[in-house]
CSV table of C-alpha atoms in Angstrom, one decimal:
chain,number,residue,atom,x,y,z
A,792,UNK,CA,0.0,0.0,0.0
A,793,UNK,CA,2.3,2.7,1.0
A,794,UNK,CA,4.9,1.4,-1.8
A,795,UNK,CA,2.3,2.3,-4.5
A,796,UNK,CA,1.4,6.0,-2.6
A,797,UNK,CA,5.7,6.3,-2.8
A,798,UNK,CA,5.7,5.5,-6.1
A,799,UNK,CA,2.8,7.8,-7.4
A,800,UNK,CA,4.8,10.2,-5.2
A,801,UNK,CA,7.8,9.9,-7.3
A,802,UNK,CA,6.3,9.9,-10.6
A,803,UNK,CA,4.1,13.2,-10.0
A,804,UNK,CA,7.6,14.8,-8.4
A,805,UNK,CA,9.4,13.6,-11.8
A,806,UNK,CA,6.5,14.7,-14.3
A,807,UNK,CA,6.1,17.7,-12.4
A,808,UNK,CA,10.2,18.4,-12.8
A,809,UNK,CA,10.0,18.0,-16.7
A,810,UNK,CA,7.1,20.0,-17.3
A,811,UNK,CA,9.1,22.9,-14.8
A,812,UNK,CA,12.0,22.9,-17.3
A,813,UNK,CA,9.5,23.1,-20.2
A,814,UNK,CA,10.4,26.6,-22.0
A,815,UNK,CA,8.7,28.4,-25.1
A,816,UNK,CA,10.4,29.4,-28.6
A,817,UNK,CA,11.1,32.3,-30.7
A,818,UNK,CA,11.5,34.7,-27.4
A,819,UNK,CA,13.0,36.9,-30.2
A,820,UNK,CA,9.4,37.8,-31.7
A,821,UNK,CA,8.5,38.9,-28.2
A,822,UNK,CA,7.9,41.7,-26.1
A,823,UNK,CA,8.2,42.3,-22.6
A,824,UNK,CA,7.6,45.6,-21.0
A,825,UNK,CA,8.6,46.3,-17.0
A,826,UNK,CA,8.2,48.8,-14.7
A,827,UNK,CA,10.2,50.1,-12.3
A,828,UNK,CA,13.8,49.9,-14.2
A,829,UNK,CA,15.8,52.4,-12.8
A,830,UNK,CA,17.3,50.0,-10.2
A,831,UNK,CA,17.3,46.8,-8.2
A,832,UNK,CA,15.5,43.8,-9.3
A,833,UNK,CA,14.1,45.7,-12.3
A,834,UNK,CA,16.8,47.0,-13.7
A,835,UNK,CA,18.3,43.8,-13.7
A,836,UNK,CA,15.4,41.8,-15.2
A,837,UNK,CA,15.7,44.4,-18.2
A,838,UNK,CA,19.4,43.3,-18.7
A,839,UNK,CA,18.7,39.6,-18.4
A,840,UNK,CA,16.0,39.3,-21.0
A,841,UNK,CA,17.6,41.5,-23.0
A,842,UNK,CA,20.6,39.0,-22.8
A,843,UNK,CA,18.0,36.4,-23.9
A,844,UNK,CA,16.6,37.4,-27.0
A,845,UNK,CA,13.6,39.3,-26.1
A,846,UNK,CA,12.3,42.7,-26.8
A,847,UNK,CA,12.8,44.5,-23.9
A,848,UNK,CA,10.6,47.8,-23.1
A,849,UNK,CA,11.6,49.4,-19.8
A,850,UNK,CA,9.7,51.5,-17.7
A,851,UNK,CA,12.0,54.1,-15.5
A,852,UNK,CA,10.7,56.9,-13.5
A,853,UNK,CA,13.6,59.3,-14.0
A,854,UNK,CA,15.6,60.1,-17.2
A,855,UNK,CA,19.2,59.4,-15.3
A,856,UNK,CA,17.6,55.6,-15.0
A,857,UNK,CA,16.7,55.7,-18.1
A,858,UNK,CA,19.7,57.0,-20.1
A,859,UNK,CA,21.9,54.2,-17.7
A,860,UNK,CA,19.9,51.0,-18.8
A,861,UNK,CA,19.8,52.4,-22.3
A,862,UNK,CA,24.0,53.0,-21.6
A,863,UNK,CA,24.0,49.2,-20.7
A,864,UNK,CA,22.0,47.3,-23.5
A,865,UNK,CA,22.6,49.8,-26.1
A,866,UNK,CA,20.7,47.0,-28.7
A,867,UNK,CA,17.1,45.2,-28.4
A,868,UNK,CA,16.2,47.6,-25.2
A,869,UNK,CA,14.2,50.5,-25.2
A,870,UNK,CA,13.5,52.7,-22.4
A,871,UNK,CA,10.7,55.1,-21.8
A,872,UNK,CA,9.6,57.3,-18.7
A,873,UNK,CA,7.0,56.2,-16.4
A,874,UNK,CA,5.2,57.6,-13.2
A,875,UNK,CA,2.5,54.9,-12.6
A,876,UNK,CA,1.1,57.1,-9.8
A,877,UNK,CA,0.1,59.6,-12.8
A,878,UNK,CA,-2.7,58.2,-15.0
A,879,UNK,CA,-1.4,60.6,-18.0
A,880,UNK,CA,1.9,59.1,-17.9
A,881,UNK,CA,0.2,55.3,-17.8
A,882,UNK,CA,-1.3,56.4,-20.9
A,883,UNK,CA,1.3,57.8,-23.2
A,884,UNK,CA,3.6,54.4,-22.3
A,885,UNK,CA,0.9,52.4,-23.3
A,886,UNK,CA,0.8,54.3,-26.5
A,887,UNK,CA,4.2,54.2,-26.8
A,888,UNK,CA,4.5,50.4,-25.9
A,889,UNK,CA,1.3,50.0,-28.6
A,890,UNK,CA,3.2,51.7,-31.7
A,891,UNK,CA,6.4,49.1,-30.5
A,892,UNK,CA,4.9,45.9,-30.4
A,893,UNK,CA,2.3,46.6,-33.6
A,894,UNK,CA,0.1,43.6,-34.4
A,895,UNK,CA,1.8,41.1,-32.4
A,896,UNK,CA,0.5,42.8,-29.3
A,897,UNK,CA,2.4,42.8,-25.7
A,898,UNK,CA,3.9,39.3,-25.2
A,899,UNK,CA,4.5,40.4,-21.2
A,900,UNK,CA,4.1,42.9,-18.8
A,901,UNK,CA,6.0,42.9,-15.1
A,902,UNK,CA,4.8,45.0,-12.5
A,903,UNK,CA,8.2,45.7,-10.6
A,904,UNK,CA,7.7,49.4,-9.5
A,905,UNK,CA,7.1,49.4,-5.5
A,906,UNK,CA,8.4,51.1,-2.4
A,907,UNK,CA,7.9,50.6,1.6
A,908,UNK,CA,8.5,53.4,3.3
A,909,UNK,CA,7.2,54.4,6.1
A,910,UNK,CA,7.2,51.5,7.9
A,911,UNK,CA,6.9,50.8,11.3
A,912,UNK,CA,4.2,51.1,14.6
A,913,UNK,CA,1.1,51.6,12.8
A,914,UNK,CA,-0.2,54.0,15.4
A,915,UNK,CA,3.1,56.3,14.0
A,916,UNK,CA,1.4,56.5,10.9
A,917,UNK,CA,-1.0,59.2,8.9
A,918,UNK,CA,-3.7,57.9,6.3
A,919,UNK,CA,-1.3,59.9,3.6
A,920,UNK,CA,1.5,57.4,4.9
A,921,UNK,CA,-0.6,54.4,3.8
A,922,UNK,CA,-1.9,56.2,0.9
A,923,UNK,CA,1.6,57.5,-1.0
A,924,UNK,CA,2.7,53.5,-0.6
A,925,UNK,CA,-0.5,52.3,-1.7
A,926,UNK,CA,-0.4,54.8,-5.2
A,927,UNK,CA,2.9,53.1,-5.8
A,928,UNK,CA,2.4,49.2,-5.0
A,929,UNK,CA,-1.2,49.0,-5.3
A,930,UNK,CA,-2.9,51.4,-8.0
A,931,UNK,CA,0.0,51.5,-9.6
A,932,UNK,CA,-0.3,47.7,-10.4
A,933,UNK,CA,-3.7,47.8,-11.0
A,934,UNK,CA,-3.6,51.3,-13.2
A,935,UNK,CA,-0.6,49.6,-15.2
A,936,UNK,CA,-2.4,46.4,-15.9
A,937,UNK,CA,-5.7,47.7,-16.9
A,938,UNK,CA,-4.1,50.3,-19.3
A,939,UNK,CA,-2.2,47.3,-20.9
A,940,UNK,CA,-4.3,44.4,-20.9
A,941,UNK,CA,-5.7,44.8,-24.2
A,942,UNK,CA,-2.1,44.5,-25.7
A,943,UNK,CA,-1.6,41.1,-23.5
A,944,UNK,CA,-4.9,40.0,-24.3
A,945,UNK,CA,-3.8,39.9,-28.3
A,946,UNK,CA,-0.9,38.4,-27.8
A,947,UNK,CA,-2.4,35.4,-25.4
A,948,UNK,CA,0.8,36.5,-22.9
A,949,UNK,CA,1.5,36.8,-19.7
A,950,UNK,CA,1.1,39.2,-16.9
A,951,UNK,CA,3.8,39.3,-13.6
A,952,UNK,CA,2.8,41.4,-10.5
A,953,UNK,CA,5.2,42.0,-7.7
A,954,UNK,CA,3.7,40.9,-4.5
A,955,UNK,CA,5.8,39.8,-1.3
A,956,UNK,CA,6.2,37.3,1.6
A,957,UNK,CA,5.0,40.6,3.3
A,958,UNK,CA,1.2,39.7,1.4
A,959,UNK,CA,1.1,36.5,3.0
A,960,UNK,CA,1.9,37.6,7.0
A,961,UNK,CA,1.9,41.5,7.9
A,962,UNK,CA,4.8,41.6,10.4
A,963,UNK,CA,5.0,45.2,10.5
A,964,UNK,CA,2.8,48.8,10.2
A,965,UNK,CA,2.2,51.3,7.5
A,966,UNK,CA,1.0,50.8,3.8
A,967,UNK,CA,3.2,48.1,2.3
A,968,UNK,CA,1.7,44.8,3.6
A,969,UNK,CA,-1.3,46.4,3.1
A,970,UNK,CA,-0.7,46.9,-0.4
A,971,UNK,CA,1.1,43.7,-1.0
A,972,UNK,CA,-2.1,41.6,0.7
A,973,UNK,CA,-4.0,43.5,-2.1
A,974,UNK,CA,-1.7,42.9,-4.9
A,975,UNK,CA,-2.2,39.4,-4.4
A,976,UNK,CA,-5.9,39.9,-3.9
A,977,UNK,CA,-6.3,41.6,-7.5
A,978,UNK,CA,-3.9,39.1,-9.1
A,979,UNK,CA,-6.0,36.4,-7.9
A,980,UNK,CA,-8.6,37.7,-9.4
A,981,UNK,CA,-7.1,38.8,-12.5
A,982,UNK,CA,-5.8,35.4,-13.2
A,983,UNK,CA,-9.0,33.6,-12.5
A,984,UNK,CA,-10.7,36.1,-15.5
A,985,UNK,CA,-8.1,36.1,-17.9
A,986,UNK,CA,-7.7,32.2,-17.8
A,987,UNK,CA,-10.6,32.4,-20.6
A,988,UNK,CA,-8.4,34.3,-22.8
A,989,UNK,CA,-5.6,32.4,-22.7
A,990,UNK,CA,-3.7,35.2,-20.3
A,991,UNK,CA,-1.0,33.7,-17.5
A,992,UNK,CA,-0.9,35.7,-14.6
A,993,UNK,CA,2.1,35.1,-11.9
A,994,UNK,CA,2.7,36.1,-8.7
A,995,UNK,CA,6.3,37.1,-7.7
A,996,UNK,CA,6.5,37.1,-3.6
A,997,UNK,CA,10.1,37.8,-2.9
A,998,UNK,CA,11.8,37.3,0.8
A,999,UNK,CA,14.3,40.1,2.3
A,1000,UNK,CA,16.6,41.5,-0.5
A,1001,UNK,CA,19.3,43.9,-0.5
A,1002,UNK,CA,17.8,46.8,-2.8
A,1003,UNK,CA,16.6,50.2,-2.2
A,1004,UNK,CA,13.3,48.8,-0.9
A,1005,UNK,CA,15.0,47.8,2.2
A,1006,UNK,CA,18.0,50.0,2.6
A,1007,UNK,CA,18.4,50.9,6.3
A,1008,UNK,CA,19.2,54.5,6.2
A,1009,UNK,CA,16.4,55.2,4.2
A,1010,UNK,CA,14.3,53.1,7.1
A,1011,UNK,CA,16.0,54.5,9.7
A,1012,UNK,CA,15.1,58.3,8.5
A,1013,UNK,CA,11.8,57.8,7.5
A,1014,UNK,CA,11.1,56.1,11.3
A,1015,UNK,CA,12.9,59.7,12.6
A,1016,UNK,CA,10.4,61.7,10.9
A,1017,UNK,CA,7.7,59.1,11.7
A,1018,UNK,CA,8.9,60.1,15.6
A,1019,UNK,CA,9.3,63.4,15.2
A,1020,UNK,CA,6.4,64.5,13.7
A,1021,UNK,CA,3.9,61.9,16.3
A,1022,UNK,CA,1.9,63.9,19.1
A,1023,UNK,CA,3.8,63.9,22.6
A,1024,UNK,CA,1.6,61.9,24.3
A,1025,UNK,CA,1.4,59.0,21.8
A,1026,UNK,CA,6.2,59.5,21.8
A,1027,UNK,CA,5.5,59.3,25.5
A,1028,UNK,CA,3.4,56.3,25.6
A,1029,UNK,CA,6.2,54.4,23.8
A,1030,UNK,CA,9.5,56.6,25.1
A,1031,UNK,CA,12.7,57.0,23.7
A,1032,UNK,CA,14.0,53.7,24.9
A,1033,UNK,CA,11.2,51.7,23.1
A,1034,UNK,CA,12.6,54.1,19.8
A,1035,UNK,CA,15.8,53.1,20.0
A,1036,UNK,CA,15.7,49.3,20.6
A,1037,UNK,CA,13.4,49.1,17.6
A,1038,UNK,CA,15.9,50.8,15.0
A,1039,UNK,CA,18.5,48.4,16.8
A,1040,UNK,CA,16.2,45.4,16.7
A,1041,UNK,CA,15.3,46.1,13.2
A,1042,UNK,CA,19.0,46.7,12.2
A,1043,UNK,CA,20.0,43.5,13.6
A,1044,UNK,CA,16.9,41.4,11.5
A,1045,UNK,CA,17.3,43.4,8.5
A,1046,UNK,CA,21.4,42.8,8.2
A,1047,UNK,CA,20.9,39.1,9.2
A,1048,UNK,CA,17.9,38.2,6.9
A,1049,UNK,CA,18.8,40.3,3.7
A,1050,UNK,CA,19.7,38.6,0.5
A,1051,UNK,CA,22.3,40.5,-1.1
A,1052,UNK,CA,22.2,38.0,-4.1
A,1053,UNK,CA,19.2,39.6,-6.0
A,1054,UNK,CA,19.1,37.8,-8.9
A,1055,UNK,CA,17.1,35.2,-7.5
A,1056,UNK,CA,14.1,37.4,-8.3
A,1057,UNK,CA,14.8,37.9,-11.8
A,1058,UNK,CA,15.4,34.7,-12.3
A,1059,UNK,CA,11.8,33.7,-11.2
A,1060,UNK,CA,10.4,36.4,-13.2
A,1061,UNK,CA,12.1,35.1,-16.4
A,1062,UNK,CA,10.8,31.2,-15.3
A,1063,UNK,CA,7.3,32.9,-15.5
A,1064,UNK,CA,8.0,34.3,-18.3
A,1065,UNK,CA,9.9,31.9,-20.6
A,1066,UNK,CA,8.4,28.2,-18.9
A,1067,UNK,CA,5.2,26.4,-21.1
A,1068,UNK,CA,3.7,26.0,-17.9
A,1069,UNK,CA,4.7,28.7,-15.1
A,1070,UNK,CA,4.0,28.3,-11.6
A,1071,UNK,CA,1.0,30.7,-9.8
A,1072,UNK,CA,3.3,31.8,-7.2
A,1073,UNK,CA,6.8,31.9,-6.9
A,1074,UNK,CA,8.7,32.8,-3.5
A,1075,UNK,CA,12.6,33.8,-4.1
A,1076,UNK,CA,15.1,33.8,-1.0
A,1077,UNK,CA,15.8,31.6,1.9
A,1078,UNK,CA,13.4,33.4,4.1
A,1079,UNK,CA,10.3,33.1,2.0
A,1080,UNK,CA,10.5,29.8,2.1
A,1081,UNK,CA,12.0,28.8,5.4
A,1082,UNK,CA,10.3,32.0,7.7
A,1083,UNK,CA,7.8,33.9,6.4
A,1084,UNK,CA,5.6,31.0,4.3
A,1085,UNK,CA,5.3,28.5,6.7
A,1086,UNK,CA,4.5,31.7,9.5
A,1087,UNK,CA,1.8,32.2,7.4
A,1088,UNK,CA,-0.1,29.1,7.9
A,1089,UNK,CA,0.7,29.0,11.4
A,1090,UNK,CA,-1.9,29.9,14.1
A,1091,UNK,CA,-2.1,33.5,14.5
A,1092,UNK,CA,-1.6,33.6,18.4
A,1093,UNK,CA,2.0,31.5,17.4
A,1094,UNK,CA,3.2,34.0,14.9
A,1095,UNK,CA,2.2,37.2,17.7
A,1096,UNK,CA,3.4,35.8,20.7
A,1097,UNK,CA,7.5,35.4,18.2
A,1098,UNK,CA,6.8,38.8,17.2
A,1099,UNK,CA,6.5,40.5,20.7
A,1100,UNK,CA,9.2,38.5,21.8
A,1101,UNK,CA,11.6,39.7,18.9
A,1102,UNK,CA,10.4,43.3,19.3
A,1103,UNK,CA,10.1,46.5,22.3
A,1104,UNK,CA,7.8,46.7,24.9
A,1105,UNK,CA,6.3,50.4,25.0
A,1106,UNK,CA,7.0,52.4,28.3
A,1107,UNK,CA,3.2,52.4,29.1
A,1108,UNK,CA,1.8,49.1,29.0
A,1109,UNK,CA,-1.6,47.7,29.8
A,1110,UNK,CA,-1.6,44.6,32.0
């Protein structure tokens, strides 16, 4: 009995190897456009496809990006500017993107553009915090995708968003879990409608990476103007001590759990991209896969009671 479950067990693990490694053709007759180029793990997704064959359109918000990436794959890559906070500028690069790719339509589209901060306490936070992350991660995904899915839709492509571990289990305040939990959300959803039109939508949740998304002193001074700018008697409730163990707490986690070997992301991105058959979800870096997914199916009271171990006590606590 259980030598026939093991040996179903070992064929589905080997049939579900070979159809992994299955890859598509003629990536030379596609086109790929990506946000968010100007660094980190877009920038180097542009330089990778561009390396293997395909057409690469790139999406930077600022012309120095821009002019770089264009300076570094001087053939098959074109850049264009992009603010995908600004429904004008959505516009013009799907125009842009439209008189590129002509009848063939948009082969695939990567929603990379995203930033965190602020982060931290949620009761530090303003609505405006959650809302200027939110523009970026959230409606700028969902502004990008709607504006191109015509051009995905005629060329039967695919469609990667850029979600996080950080989707799955909120582990800290302000507006990027938020957003992340809704990027998956709307990508569920999306893939679940465009299945009838033969549209692949992935899911890219990365771990802890070494990129400007989690670059400490950019943390570090957006949590001093988080504190500085709180009421007195909400700094008071936590004090100064709780303020600086948590910048020394989260400078120990963040050194500790960052990846500084990024291309692990691109490298999913361009399985999702280039495999017959890609996966829904793909999770990138030891911590996804070894922390933050199997936190996520844990009982809630499990993952809270490690968290306020980990992190500060406020001054004024309720007992």
């Amino acid at each position: 009995m259980w030598g026939f479950v093991l040996l179903i067990a070992i064929a589905w693990a080997i049939g579900w190897f070979l159809r992994d490694r299955q890859t598509i053709s003629r990536l030379s007759d596609k086109h790929v456009f990506i946000t968010g180029c100007d660094t980190g793990f877009g920038n180097l997704l542009a330089k990778r496809l561009n390396r293997n064959g395909f057409h690469v359109l790139a999406g930077c918000l600022t012309q120095s990006g821009a002019d770089d990436l264009q300076k570094a794959c001087p053939m098959g890559l074109k850049t264009t500017l992009l603010d995908v906070t600004n429904c004008g500028s959505i516009k013009k690069a799907v125009q842009w993107v439209k008189a590129e790719v002509g009848s063939k339509g948009l082969y695939g589209l990567v929603n990379n553009a995203g930033v965190a901060n602020p982060i931290g306490p949620t009761e530090w936070m303003t609505v405006d915090d959650y809302r200027r992350v939110m523009e970026v991660n959230t409606f700028g995904t969902i502004g990008v995708t709607l504006g191109f899915l015509p051009l995905v839709k005629q060329a039967q492509g695919r469609i990667v968003n850029m979600a996080s571990v950080l989707g799955r289990i909120s582990a800290n305040g302000g507006g990027y879990c938020v957003s992340k939990y809704a990027v998956e959300a709307f990508s569920d959803s999306l893939r679940r409608d465009m299945q009838h039109f033969s549209v692949k939508v992935c899911i890219i949740e990365p771990g802890f990476f070494k990129t400007a998304v989690t670059d400490l002193d950019s943390i570090e001074k957006s949590l001093q103007q988080l504190w500085d700018q709180m009421p007195p008697e909400t700094r008071k409730s936590y004090g100064d001590v709780f303020y600086r163990k948590y910048m020394k707490v989260q400078r120990l986690i963040m050194n500790f759990i960052c990846d500084p070997d990024i291309s692990k992301v691109p490298k999913c991105i361009e399985h999702a991209l280039q495999a017959r058959y890609p996966r829904t979800r793909y999770s990138p870096g030891w911590d996804a896969k070894l922390v933050w997914l199997p936190a996520s199916y844990m009982p809630s009271f499990i993952v809270d009671t490690v968290l306020a171990f980990v992190l500060p006590k406020p001054e004024e606590q309720v007992c």
